[in-house]
Short mmCIF file of C-alpha atoms and ligand atoms in Angstrom, two decimals:
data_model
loop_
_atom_site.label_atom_id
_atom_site.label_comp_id
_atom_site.label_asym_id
_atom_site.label_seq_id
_atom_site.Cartn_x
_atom_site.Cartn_y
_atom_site.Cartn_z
CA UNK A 1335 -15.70 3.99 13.11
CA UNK A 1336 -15.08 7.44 11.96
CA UNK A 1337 -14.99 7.72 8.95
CA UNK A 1338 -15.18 10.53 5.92
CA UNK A 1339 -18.58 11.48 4.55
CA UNK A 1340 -17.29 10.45 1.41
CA UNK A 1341 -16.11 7.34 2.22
CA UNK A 1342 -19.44 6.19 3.73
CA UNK A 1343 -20.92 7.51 0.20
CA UNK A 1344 -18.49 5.20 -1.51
CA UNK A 1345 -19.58 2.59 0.53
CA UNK A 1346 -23.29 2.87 0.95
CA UNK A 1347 -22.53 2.70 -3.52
CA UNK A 1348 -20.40 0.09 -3.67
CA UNK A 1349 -22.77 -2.46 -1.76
CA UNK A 1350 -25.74 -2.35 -4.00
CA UNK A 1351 -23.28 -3.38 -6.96
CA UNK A 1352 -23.10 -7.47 -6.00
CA UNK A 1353 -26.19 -9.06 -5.99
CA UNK A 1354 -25.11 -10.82 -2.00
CA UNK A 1355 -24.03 -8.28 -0.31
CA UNK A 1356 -21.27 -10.39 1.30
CA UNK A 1357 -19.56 -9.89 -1.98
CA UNK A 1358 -18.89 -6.39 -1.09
CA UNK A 1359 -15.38 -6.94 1.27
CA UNK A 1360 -13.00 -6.19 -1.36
CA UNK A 1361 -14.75 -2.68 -2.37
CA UNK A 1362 -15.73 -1.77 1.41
CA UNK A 1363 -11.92 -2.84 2.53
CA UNK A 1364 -10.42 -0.70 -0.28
CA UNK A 1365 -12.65 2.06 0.75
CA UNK A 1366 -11.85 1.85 4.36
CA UNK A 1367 -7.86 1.80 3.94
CA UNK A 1368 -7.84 4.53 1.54
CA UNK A 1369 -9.75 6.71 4.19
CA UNK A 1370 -7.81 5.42 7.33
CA UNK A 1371 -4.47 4.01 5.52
CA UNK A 1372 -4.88 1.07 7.39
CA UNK A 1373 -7.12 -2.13 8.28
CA UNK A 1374 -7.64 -2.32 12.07
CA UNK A 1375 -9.57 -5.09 14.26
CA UNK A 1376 -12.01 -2.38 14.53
CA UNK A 1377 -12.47 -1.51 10.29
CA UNK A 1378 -12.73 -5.73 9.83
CA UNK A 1379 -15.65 -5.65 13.12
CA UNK A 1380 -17.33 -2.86 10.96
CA UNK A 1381 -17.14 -4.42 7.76
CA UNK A 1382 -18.27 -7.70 9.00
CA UNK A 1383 -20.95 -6.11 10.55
CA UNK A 1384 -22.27 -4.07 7.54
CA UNK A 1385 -22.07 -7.21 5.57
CA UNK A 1386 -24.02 -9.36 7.90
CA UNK A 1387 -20.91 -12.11 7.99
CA UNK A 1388 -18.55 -13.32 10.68
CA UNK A 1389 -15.08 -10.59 11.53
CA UNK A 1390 -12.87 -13.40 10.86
CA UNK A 1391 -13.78 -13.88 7.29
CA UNK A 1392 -12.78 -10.15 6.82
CA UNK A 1393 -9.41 -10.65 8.41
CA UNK A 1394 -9.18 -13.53 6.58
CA UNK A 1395 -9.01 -11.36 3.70
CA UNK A 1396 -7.15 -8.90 4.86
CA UNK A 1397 -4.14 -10.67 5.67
CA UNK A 1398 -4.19 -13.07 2.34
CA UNK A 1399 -4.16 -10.05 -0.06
CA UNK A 1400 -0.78 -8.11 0.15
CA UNK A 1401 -1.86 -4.90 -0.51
CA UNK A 1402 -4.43 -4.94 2.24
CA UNK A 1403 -2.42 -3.51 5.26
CA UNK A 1404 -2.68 -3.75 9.29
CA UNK A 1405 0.16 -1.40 10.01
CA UNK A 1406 0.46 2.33 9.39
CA UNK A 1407 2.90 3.09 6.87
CA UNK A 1408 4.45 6.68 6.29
CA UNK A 1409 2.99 9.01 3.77
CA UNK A 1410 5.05 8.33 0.83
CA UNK A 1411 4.51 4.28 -0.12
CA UNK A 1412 7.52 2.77 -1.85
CA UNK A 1413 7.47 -0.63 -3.63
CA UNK A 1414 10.36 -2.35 -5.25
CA UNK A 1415 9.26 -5.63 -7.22
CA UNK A 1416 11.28 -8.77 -5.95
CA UNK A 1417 10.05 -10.88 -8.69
CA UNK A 1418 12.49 -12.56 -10.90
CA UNK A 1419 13.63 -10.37 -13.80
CA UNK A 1420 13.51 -7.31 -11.22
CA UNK A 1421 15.36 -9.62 -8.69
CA UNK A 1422 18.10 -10.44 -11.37
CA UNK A 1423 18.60 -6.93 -12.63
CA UNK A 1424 19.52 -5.72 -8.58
CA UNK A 1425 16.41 -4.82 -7.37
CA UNK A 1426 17.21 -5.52 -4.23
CA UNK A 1427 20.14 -2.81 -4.36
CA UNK A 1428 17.72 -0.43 -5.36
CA UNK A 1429 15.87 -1.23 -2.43
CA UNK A 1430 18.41 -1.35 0.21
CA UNK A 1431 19.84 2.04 -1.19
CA UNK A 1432 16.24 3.53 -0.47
CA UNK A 1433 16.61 2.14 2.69
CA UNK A 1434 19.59 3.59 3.58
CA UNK A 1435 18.92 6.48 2.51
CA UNK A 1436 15.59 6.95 4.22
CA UNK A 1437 17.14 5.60 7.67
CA UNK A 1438 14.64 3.00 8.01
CA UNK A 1439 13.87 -0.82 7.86
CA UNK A 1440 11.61 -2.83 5.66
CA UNK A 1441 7.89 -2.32 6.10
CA UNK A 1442 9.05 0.26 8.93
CA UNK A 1443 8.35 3.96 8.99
CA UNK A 1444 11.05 6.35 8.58
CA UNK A 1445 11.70 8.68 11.58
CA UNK A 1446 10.63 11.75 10.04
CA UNK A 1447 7.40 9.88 9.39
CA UNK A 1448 7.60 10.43 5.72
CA UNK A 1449 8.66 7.43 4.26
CA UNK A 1450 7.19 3.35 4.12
CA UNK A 1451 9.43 1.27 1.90
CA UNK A 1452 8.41 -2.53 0.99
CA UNK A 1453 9.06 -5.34 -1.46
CA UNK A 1454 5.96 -5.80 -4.04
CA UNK A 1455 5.40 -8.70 -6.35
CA UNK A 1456 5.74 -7.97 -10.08
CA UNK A 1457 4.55 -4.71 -11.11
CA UNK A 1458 3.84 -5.90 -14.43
CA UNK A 1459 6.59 -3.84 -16.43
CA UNK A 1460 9.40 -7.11 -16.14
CA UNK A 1461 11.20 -5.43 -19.59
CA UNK A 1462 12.20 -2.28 -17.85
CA UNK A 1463 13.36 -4.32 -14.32
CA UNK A 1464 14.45 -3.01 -11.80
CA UNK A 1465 10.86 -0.93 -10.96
CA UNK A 1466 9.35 0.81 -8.34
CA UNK A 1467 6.10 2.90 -7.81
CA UNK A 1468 6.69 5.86 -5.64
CA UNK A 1469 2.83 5.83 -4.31
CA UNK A 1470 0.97 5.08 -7.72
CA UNK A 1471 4.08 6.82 -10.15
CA UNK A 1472 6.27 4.02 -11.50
CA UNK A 1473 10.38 3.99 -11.63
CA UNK A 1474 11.60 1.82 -14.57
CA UNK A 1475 15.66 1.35 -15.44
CA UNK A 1476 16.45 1.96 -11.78
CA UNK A 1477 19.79 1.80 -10.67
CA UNK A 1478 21.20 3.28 -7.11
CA UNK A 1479 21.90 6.42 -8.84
CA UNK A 1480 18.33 6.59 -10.10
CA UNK A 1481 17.25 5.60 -6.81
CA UNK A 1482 19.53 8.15 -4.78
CA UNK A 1483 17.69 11.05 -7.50
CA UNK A 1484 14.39 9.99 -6.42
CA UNK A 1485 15.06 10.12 -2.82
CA UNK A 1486 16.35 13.36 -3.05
CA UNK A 1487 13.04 14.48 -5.21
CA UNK A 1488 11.54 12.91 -2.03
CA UNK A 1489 13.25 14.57 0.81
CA UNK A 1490 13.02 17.54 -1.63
CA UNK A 1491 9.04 17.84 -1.65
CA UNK A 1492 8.61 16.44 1.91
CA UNK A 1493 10.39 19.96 3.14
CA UNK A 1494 8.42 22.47 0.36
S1 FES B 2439 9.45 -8.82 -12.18
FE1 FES B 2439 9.46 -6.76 -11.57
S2 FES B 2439 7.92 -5.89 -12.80
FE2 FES B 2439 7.79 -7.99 -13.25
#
């Protein structure tokens, strides 16, 4: 797998950290999808090899933890909490106005390539619902007027 010199670096660190090395697959996965943005067959195969276990307990990982992903996503990440107090203050508005607005679907990418938007469980800020993070920036008090802004900041920086 190709990955970047630093990544391996990050790795080759990481593993020495657990006293089994098996213990490792959260660090090495993290590693891996922040290099590649995504978890193939092929990163699982490598991890389970480098780890001495079995490829299916890596996927098994991989698809129980949500933010462990299989699918490319575009290069902004958006996440709107659908957890209950974000739910109840129209989350879900926000979300279908990013939608709209980026001309894509849930989980899809957008055309332009730019643009991944998905649901996320709470965000941990349920007093200022509805939230987003825009990549790792949060979005408190949204609205669809809040949410049309940051699109526009988005579409904004995508062109400079
Ligand atoms: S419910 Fe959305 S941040 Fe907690």
């Amino acid at each position: 797998m190709d990955l970047k010199p630093e990544t391996l670096a990050e790795i080759e660190a990481a593993i020495p950290k657990y006293p089994e090395k098996q213990s490792a697959v959260m660090p090495l996965l993290h590693a891996i999808q922040k290099d590649q943005g995504t978890l193939t067959n092929e990163a699982a195969e490598w991890v389970a090899e480098k780890l001495g276990i079995a490829p299916i307990n890596v996927l098994s990982v991989i698809s129980f933890y949500p933010f462990f992903r299989q699918h490319q996503i575009g290069k902004r990440h958006i996440r709107v909490c659908r957890t209950l107090s974000c739910a109840m203050a129209g989350g879900a508005k926000v979300c279908d106005r990013m939608l709209k607005e980026f001309e894509t679907e849930l989980n899809g990418v957008s055309p332009d390539g730019e643009v991944t938007v998905e649901f996320a469980e709470c965000l941990a800020s349920c007093g200022s619902a509805p939230v987003m993070l825009v990549d790792e920036e949060l979005h408190e008090n949204l609205d669809e007027a809040k949410a049309k802004e940051i699109c526009d900041k988005i579409k904004a920086e995508a062109k400079a």
